[in-house]
Amino acid sequence: MKGNVRKIAIFGATSAMARGAARRFASEKAEFVLVARSAEKLDAVKADLLAFGAARAETVLCDLSDVAAQAAALDAVWNALGEVDAVLVAYGSLPDQKACEADTALAMREFANNGSSAIALCNEIGKRLEAQGRGCLAVISSVAADRGRESNYLYGSAKAALATFVDGMAVRLSKKGIRVIDVKPGLVSSPMTAHLKQGPLFASSDKVGAGIAKAIADGKTEGTLYLPGIWALIMFVVRHVPYFVFKKTRF
Amino acid sequence: MTVCSWGKYPKVEAAAVQHLAWRHEKIDFDPATSFLAHGMGRSYGDSCLNEGGTLLMTRGLDRFVSFDPETGDLRVEAGVTLEEILRFALPRGYFLPASPGTCHVTVGGAIANDVHGKNHHVAGTFGCVTDEFTLLRSSGEILRCSRTENAGLFRATIGGLGLTGLILDAKIRLRRVRGPFLNVKTIQFGSLREFLQLSKELGTKYEYSVSWVDGTAHGAQLGRGLFMAGNHSDLTVEERKEPFVPKLVFPCEAPEWLLNRATIRAFNELYWRKTVGRAVEGVQHYVPFFYPLDAIENWNRMYGKRGFFQYQCVLPFGDGEEACAELLRRISAYGKGTFLSVLKTFGDVESPGMLSFPRKGITLALDFANEGKETLDFLSMLDGVVAEAGGALYPAKDARMDEAMFARSCPRLAEFVKYKDPLFSSSLWRRLGEPNFGKGA
Ligand SMILES: Cc1cc2nc3c(=O)[nH]c(=O)nc-3n(C[C@H](O)[C@H](O)[C@H](O)COP(=O)(O)OP(=O)(O)OC[C@H]3O[C@@H](n4cnc5c(N)ncnc54)[C@H](O)[C@@H]3O)c2cc1C
Ligand SMILES: NC(=O)c1ccc[n+]([C@@H]2O[C@H](COP(=O)([O-])OP(=O)(O)OC[C@H]3O[C@@H](n4cnc5c(N)ncnc54)[C@H](OP(=O)(O)O)[C@@H]3O)[C@@H](O)[C@H]2O)c1
């Protein structure tokens, strides 16, 4: 099923969700270029994918919040793979909302990491896919993009910027035969959320990763994708709850 | 943070819970506190708990490190579960070489308790199929341990109850199979003697065997049960459509009145009748064969808020056989055992582990709802029978044995403490008096 996706680039490849997706393609002997900012973590992920059967896994070290540094990483990817079948942009960070309220510089750094730097990256990836004339781009934003919550609205606003950008790009590139997917995961167990109490709504990063892989491989999904699917319903409600009610919920 | 094990007894406060995600992560081993790894918490008692100390949650160490498709040698991080290994291995023509009755356990936990499965009489324990692991000590040292390198620590860590440090990753040898199915035979037996006879006769013919024994039967029916044996089948998934495996969830903690003599007896009676006629044969998927209880998520909630005890002992062949019958008599007279009581014979494949529980003989495992002092007194009385017969208890399932019983169960304790990590400890270890044999603190 995933046999037509052979060459894959992952930005933020040390993400647990990204690894969940990548394993599905690794089992089908895909080739990878893995981009992230920690060499030790990259090595661990590379070993994992090779164990799962990846034909090849190269690593590229890059702090993706540094927009100026992205070009070199992009070159490294395309040089290594030639044409790329699928790109996954998975990096992100969940900041301490309270700390962001107190420290505007921190807030802006976090906004850049989750929002503007990812927009810059996607813009460049879009150009390269357009030049190839084919391929699929999946970008992980979040359900947090859908409404500002007291507990994480800095993060949410950055993801909202990213999600809106990706949605628009999806429409534009769809006409050129390129699929762009805005992945909105709900609550997912991963290192990012390990410190939170894991209620019944939490899905495993492996399962959500599998959902991302499936969407990339199916040859038709584009636009917004909630994962697990139940979040489409939950967020429909959350978006439509009037403010005076929303204010009182702990959601 | 409140933490408990699968038995939901005891429930203790850990001072800190640290979620590990990467092997290379530095852990700040503050000598003012104590540390203990915690995997899936599928132990029953307090061996995976550390009241007042730090728990190192290993589940995030869930990466595969290497796999050789030719030999089946697999290296994984210690938080990888046996379920994840099975899902990986089966499509590649391999299977776990040893597995307990649930696949929701981590590799680290499987080593630290040196778990056994239905093939113990052939393959030995999980430690027997583990070739190597790396161990992080509180000194910050990372040591490679195998039968030839740091061999003492290797043997101390297998079955070492997490007290020798943090296992980071391990290499095990997978076993080849063609598909996920087993040829299974179920045979009724009417007594303990018949059970032993069957174990002897079929042990050489079947790679896997386990028996259910009716913990409520008495008189002439005492010791009746079902002997279940299996071998891997050559059938592949394509040759046989995989049957649908329903997943049930035990929704909430059950009220205390649910478990009473009548319901337990009825359940056992039904289970006994499951086998119509003396013996049935058939093909079964590996999930219901190996992991029947995993089909009901959170089945431990059945025992309600106060939790339950699992009692697992091993008794030597010969003298131990009468003791086993005596245990069954007392349990049925007590009348409050247990839905699933399990009997199995351990073979003589010896584990490298110093504190490993499995040893040649008959092992009996059953659950008892926690009803406070009454239950504790009853279990202490069973200890007396086990001790008298030269038997041992399984620390991984214990929340209440005394120091003397622990010493009996682990005859190589004095050798073990030389390898214990000074900053690692557990609620179990402190309950059992932190034996140090004059080694100093
Ligand atoms: C339904 C059911 C059936 C079972 N059947 C069997 C059976 O047939 N045979 C059998 O032997 N057992 C059986 N068990 C018990 C279970 O297999 C063991 O308790 C197992 O060790 C649990 O693994 P865990 O990952 O949950 O570890 P935990 O319970 O979290 O921890 C167990 C021990 O391992 C240590 N540990 C965990 N990870 C590490 C690490 N990385 N480094 C160092 N130490 C570590 C902990 O400190 C602790 O001492 C069963 C349990 C259940 C719930
Ligand atoms: N977990 C959830 O509940 C949830 C829900 C909705 C959306 N998301 C989003 O899903 C994505 C994946 O998250 P996850 O759950 O898989 O968590 P994760 O395992 O913590 O993954 C996030 C990864 O992004 C990397 N990263 C962060 N900033 C980077 C940068 N500037 N350059 C390079 N790499 C960077 C991190 O690397 P380092 O470890 O080196 O920092 C980390 O490996 C993220 O975008 C997250 O925002 C998560």
PDB file of C-alpha atoms in Angstrom, chain A residues 54-238:
ATOM      1  CA  ALA A  54      14.475   1.273   5.868  1.00  0.00           C
ATOM      2  CA  ALA A  55      16.732   0.945   2.833  1.00  0.00           C
ATOM      3  CA  ARG A  56      18.588   4.076   3.839  1.00  0.00           C
ATOM      4  CA  ALA A  57      18.454   6.822   6.462  1.00  0.00           C
ATOM      5  CA  GLU A  58      20.583   9.951   6.310  1.00  0.00           C
ATOM      6  CA  THR A  59      20.563  12.554   9.043  1.00  0.00           C
ATOM      7  CA  VAL A  60      20.880  16.327   8.766  1.00  0.00           C
ATOM      8  CA  LEU A  61      21.432  18.495  11.801  1.00  0.00           C
ATOM      9  CA  CYS A  62      19.508  21.773  11.763  1.00  0.00           C
ATOM     10  CA  ASP A  63      17.751  23.998  14.233  1.00  0.00           C
ATOM     11  CA  LEU A  64      14.696  24.699  12.111  1.00  0.00           C
ATOM     12  CA  SER A  65      13.681  27.791  14.061  1.00  0.00           C
ATOM     13  CA  ASP A  66      16.676  29.413  12.376  1.00  0.00           C
ATOM     14  CA  VAL A  67      15.080  30.304   9.032  1.00  0.00           C
ATOM     15  CA  ALA A  68      18.429  31.222   7.491  1.00  0.00           C
ATOM     16  CA  ALA A  69      19.721  27.731   8.197  1.00  0.00           C
ATOM     17  CA  GLN A  70      16.782  25.992   6.534  1.00  0.00           C
ATOM     18  CA  ALA A  71      18.088  26.395   2.979  1.00  0.00           C
ATOM     19  CA  ALA A  72      21.119  24.223   3.664  1.00  0.00           C
ATOM     20  CA  ALA A  73      18.937  21.512   5.154  1.00  0.00           C
ATOM     21  CA  LEU A  74      16.585  21.640   2.174  1.00  0.00           C
ATOM     22  CA  ASP A  75      19.511  21.355  -0.214  1.00  0.00           C
ATOM     23  CA  ALA A  76      20.866  18.414   1.739  1.00  0.00           C
ATOM     24  CA  VAL A  77      17.494  16.669   1.455  1.00  0.00           C
ATOM     25  CA  TRP A  78      17.064  17.144  -2.261  1.00  0.00           C
ATOM     26  CA  ASN A  79      20.707  16.332  -2.972  1.00  0.00           C
ATOM     27  CA  ALA A  80      20.416  13.075  -1.079  1.00  0.00           C
ATOM     28  CA  LEU A  81      17.089  11.938  -2.500  1.00  0.00           C
ATOM     29  CA  GLY A  82      16.864  13.517  -5.924  1.00  0.00           C
ATOM     30  CA  GLU A  83      13.073  13.642  -6.114  1.00  0.00           C
ATOM     31  CA  VAL A  84      11.107  13.449  -2.883  1.00  0.00           C
ATOM     32  CA  ASP A  85       7.833  11.512  -2.713  1.00  0.00           C
ATOM     33  CA  ALA A  86       6.692  12.817   0.640  1.00  0.00           C
ATOM     34  CA  VAL A  87       7.730  15.497   3.105  1.00  0.00           C
ATOM     35  CA  LEU A  88       6.596  15.557   6.718  1.00  0.00           C
ATOM     36  CA  VAL A  89       7.023  18.683   8.821  1.00  0.00           C
ATOM     37  CA  ALA A  90       6.634  17.547  12.410  1.00  0.00           C
ATOM     38  CA  TYR A  91       8.687  19.784  14.639  1.00  0.00           C
ATOM     39  CA  GLY A  92       7.141  21.876  17.355  1.00  0.00           C
ATOM     40  CA  SER A  93       7.422  22.687  21.022  1.00  0.00           C
ATOM     41  CA  LEU A  94       4.840  23.120  23.740  1.00  0.00           C
ATOM     42  CA  PRO A  95       5.850  26.207  25.728  1.00  0.00           C
ATOM     43  CA  ASP A  96       4.876  27.066  29.254  1.00  0.00           C
ATOM     44  CA  GLN A  97       1.976  29.448  28.703  1.00  0.00           C
ATOM     45  CA  LYS A  98       2.499  31.292  31.965  1.00  0.00           C
ATOM     46  CA  ALA A  99       6.175  31.865  31.192  1.00  0.00           C
ATOM     47  CA  CYS A 100       5.209  33.255  27.774  1.00  0.00           C
ATOM     48  CA  GLU A 101       2.820  35.705  29.417  1.00  0.00           C
ATOM     49  CA  ALA A 102       5.629  36.982  31.605  1.00  0.00           C
ATOM     50  CA  ASP A 103       8.355  37.018  28.948  1.00  0.00           C
ATOM     51  CA  THR A 104       7.446  38.437  25.562  1.00  0.00           C
ATOM     52  CA  ALA A 105      10.791  37.542  24.010  1.00  0.00           C
ATOM     53  CA  LEU A 106      10.218  33.915  24.960  1.00  0.00           C
ATOM     54  CA  ALA A 107       6.689  34.114  23.570  1.00  0.00           C
ATOM     55  CA  MET A 108       8.015  35.344  20.242  1.00  0.00           C
ATOM     56  CA  ARG A 109      10.681  32.646  20.106  1.00  0.00           C
ATOM     57  CA  GLU A 110       8.032  30.032  20.701  1.00  0.00           C
ATOM     58  CA  PHE A 111       5.768  31.642  18.140  1.00  0.00           C
ATOM     59  CA  ALA A 112       8.617  31.477  15.654  1.00  0.00           C
ATOM     60  CA  ASN A 113       9.401  27.862  16.442  1.00  0.00           C
ATOM     61  CA  ASN A 114       5.814  26.659  16.054  1.00  0.00           C
ATOM     62  CA  GLY A 115       4.520  29.200  13.566  1.00  0.00           C
ATOM     63  CA  SER A 116       6.603  31.539  11.429  1.00  0.00           C
ATOM     64  CA  SER A 117       9.691  29.336  10.972  1.00  0.00           C
ATOM     65  CA  ALA A 118       7.476  26.436   9.910  1.00  0.00           C
ATOM     66  CA  ILE A 119       5.644  28.722   7.486  1.00  0.00           C
ATOM     67  CA  ALA A 120       8.989  29.749   5.985  1.00  0.00           C
ATOM     68  CA  LEU A 121       9.996  26.119   5.642  1.00  0.00           C
ATOM     69  CA  CYS A 122       6.701  25.062   4.069  1.00  0.00           C
ATOM     70  CA  ASN A 123       6.891  27.922   1.618  1.00  0.00           C
ATOM     71  CA  GLU A 124      10.277  26.663   0.390  1.00  0.00           C
ATOM     72  CA  ILE A 125       9.153  23.031   0.342  1.00  0.00           C
ATOM     73  CA  GLY A 126       6.136  24.114  -1.686  1.00  0.00           C
ATOM     74  CA  LYS A 127       8.410  25.648  -4.316  1.00  0.00           C
ATOM     75  CA  ARG A 128      10.500  22.534  -4.591  1.00  0.00           C
ATOM     76  CA  LEU A 129       7.509  20.213  -4.871  1.00  0.00           C
ATOM     77  CA  GLU A 130       6.052  22.511  -7.487  1.00  0.00           C
ATOM     78  CA  ALA A 131       9.304  22.290  -9.431  1.00  0.00           C
ATOM     79  CA  GLN A 132       9.170  18.495  -9.205  1.00  0.00           C
ATOM     80  CA  GLY A 133       5.554  18.598 -10.306  1.00  0.00           C
ATOM     81  CA  ARG A 134       4.589  15.866  -7.857  1.00  0.00           C
ATOM     82  CA  GLY A 135       4.752  14.823  -4.216  1.00  0.00           C
ATOM     83  CA  CYS A 136       2.936  15.158  -0.939  1.00  0.00           C
ATOM     84  CA  LEU A 137       3.535  17.496   2.001  1.00  0.00           C
ATOM     85  CA  ALA A 138       2.088  16.744   5.432  1.00  0.00           C
ATOM     86  CA  VAL A 139       2.446  19.367   8.144  1.00  0.00           C
ATOM     87  CA  ILE A 140       1.547  18.769  11.774  1.00  0.00           C
ATOM     88  CA  SER A 141      -0.307  21.715  13.271  1.00  0.00           C
ATOM     89  CA  SER A 142      -2.710  20.981  16.120  1.00  0.00           C
ATOM     90  CA  VAL A 143      -6.285  21.061  17.374  1.00  0.00           C
ATOM     91  CA  ALA A 144      -4.953  23.863  19.564  1.00  0.00           C
ATOM     92  CA  ALA A 145      -5.074  25.994  16.400  1.00  0.00           C
ATOM     93  CA  ASP A 146      -8.858  25.914  16.407  1.00  0.00           C
ATOM     94  CA  ARG A 147      -9.538  28.027  19.473  1.00  0.00           C
ATOM     95  CA  GLY A 148      -7.508  29.996  21.984  1.00  0.00           C
ATOM     96  CA  ARG A 149      -7.452  28.223  25.330  1.00  0.00           C
ATOM     97  CA  GLU A 150      -6.300  29.812  28.540  1.00  0.00           C
ATOM     98  CA  SER A 151      -3.710  27.098  29.097  1.00  0.00           C
ATOM     99  CA  ASN A 152      -1.911  27.263  25.729  1.00  0.00           C
ATOM    100  CA  TYR A 153      -3.028  30.121  23.504  1.00  0.00           C
ATOM    101  CA  LEU A 154       0.479  31.240  22.581  1.00  0.00           C
ATOM    102  CA  TYR A 155       1.148  27.787  21.163  1.00  0.00           C
ATOM    103  CA  GLY A 156      -2.364  27.680  19.705  1.00  0.00           C
ATOM    104  CA  SER A 157      -1.976  31.001  17.917  1.00  0.00           C
ATOM    105  CA  ALA A 158       1.306  29.903  16.301  1.00  0.00           C
ATOM    106  CA  LYS A 159      -0.259  26.623  15.176  1.00  0.00           C
ATOM    107  CA  ALA A 160      -3.276  28.584  13.887  1.00  0.00           C
ATOM    108  CA  ALA A 161      -0.986  30.697  11.707  1.00  0.00           C
ATOM    109  CA  LEU A 162       0.679  27.566  10.398  1.00  0.00           C
ATOM    110  CA  ALA A 163      -2.582  25.710   9.829  1.00  0.00           C
ATOM    111  CA  THR A 164      -4.150  28.588   7.920  1.00  0.00           C
ATOM    112  CA  PHE A 165      -1.058  28.932   5.771  1.00  0.00           C
ATOM    113  CA  VAL A 166      -0.993  25.201   5.022  1.00  0.00           C
ATOM    114  CA  ASP A 167      -4.704  25.108   4.211  1.00  0.00           C
ATOM    115  CA  GLY A 168      -4.268  27.859   1.663  1.00  0.00           C
ATOM    116  CA  MET A 169      -1.224  26.217   0.173  1.00  0.00           C
ATOM    117  CA  ALA A 170      -3.145  22.952  -0.107  1.00  0.00           C
ATOM    118  CA  VAL A 171      -5.731  24.599  -2.313  1.00  0.00           C
ATOM    119  CA  ARG A 172      -3.115  26.252  -4.501  1.00  0.00           C
ATOM    120  CA  LEU A 173      -0.921  23.188  -4.991  1.00  0.00           C
ATOM    121  CA  SER A 174      -3.837  20.807  -5.397  1.00  0.00           C
ATOM    122  CA  LYS A 175      -4.293  22.292  -8.844  1.00  0.00           C
ATOM    123  CA  LYS A 176      -0.725  21.265  -9.665  1.00  0.00           C
ATOM    124  CA  GLY A 177      -1.161  17.662  -8.620  1.00  0.00           C
ATOM    125  CA  ILE A 178       0.560  18.129  -5.300  1.00  0.00           C
ATOM    126  CA  ARG A 179      -1.207  17.092  -2.134  1.00  0.00           C
ATOM    127  CA  VAL A 180      -0.780  19.152   1.026  1.00  0.00           C
ATOM    128  CA  ILE A 181      -2.217  17.865   4.308  1.00  0.00           C
ATOM    129  CA  ASP A 182      -2.737  19.915   7.444  1.00  0.00           C
ATOM    130  CA  VAL A 183      -2.604  17.282  10.203  1.00  0.00           C
ATOM    131  CA  LYS A 184      -4.382  18.300  13.389  1.00  0.00           C
ATOM    132  CA  PRO A 185      -3.689  15.774  16.108  1.00  0.00           C
ATOM    133  CA  GLY A 186      -5.729  15.801  19.295  1.00  0.00           C
ATOM    134  CA  LEU A 187      -4.098  14.791  22.552  1.00  0.00           C
ATOM    135  CA  VAL A 188      -1.178  12.492  21.903  1.00  0.00           C
ATOM    136  CA  SER A 189       1.168  10.733  24.339  1.00  0.00           C
ATOM    137  CA  SER A 190       4.700  11.761  23.461  1.00  0.00           C
ATOM    138  CA  PRO A 191       7.666  13.349  25.209  1.00  0.00           C
ATOM    139  CA  MET A 192       5.924  16.702  24.633  1.00  0.00           C
ATOM    140  CA  THR A 193       2.994  15.702  26.833  1.00  0.00           C
ATOM    141  CA  ALA A 194       4.625  13.185  29.197  1.00  0.00           C
ATOM    142  CA  HIS A 195       4.264  15.625  32.095  1.00  0.00           C
ATOM    143  CA  LEU A 196       0.469  15.892  31.629  1.00  0.00           C
ATOM    144  CA  LYS A 197      -2.019  13.517  33.191  1.00  0.00           C
ATOM    145  CA  GLN A 198      -2.937  11.061  30.437  1.00  0.00           C
ATOM    146  CA  GLY A 199      -6.721  10.786  30.322  1.00  0.00           C
ATOM    147  CA  PRO A 200      -8.785   8.537  28.063  1.00  0.00           C
ATOM    148  CA  LEU A 201      -8.680  11.049  25.183  1.00  0.00           C
ATOM    149  CA  PHE A 202      -4.932  10.531  24.713  1.00  0.00           C
ATOM    150  CA  ALA A 203      -3.910   8.490  21.676  1.00  0.00           C
ATOM    151  CA  SER A 204      -0.515   6.894  21.262  1.00  0.00           C
ATOM    152  CA  SER A 205       1.986   8.690  19.055  1.00  0.00           C
ATOM    153  CA  ASP A 206       2.443   5.450  17.158  1.00  0.00           C
ATOM    154  CA  LYS A 207      -1.244   5.254  16.301  1.00  0.00           C
ATOM    155  CA  VAL A 208      -1.441   8.893  15.217  1.00  0.00           C
ATOM    156  CA  GLY A 209       1.760   8.403  13.248  1.00  0.00           C
ATOM    157  CA  ALA A 210       0.156   5.452  11.487  1.00  0.00           C
ATOM    158  CA  GLY A 211      -2.785   7.704  10.611  1.00  0.00           C
ATOM    159  CA  ILE A 212      -0.438  10.252   9.083  1.00  0.00           C
ATOM    160  CA  ALA A 213       1.327   7.548   7.047  1.00  0.00           C
ATOM    161  CA  LYS A 214      -1.988   6.228   5.813  1.00  0.00           C
ATOM    162  CA  ALA A 215      -3.097   9.666   4.661  1.00  0.00           C
ATOM    163  CA  ILE A 216       0.198  10.271   2.878  1.00  0.00           C
ATOM    164  CA  ALA A 217       0.052   6.889   1.149  1.00  0.00           C
ATOM    165  CA  ASP A 218      -3.605   6.865   0.117  1.00  0.00           C
ATOM    166  CA  GLY A 219      -2.986   9.198  -2.801  1.00  0.00           C
ATOM    167  CA  LYS A 220      -6.087  11.293  -2.136  1.00  0.00           C
ATOM    168  CA  THR A 221      -6.187  12.925   1.322  1.00  0.00           C
ATOM    169  CA  GLU A 222      -5.564  16.674   1.231  1.00  0.00           C
ATOM    170  CA  GLY A 223      -6.512  19.686   3.348  1.00  0.00           C
ATOM    171  CA  THR A 224      -7.320  19.371   7.037  1.00  0.00           C
ATOM    172  CA  LEU A 225      -7.060  15.983   8.696  1.00  0.00           C
ATOM    173  CA  TYR A 226      -7.994  15.483  12.345  1.00  0.00           C
ATOM    174  CA  LEU A 227      -6.313  12.525  14.032  1.00  0.00           C
ATOM    175  CA  PRO A 228      -7.751  10.425  15.581  1.00  0.00           C
ATOM    176  CA  GLY A 229     -10.894  11.207  13.564  1.00  0.00           C
ATOM    177  CA  ILE A 230     -13.083  11.802  16.604  1.00  0.00           C
ATOM    178  CA  TRP A 231     -11.328  15.176  17.015  1.00  0.00           C
ATOM    179  CA  ALA A 232     -13.112  16.520  13.942  1.00  0.00           C
ATOM    180  CA  LEU A 233     -16.311  16.177  15.906  1.00  0.00           C
ATOM    181  CA  ILE A 234     -14.908  17.433  19.190  1.00  0.00           C
ATOM    182  CA  MET A 235     -13.388  20.505  17.570  1.00  0.00           C
ATOM    183  CA  PHE A 236     -16.561  21.202  15.602  1.00  0.00           C
ATOM    184  CA  VAL A 237     -18.312  21.556  18.921  1.00  0.00           C
ATOM    185  CA  VAL A 238     -15.482  23.487  20.556  1.00  0.00           C
TER     186      VAL A 238
END
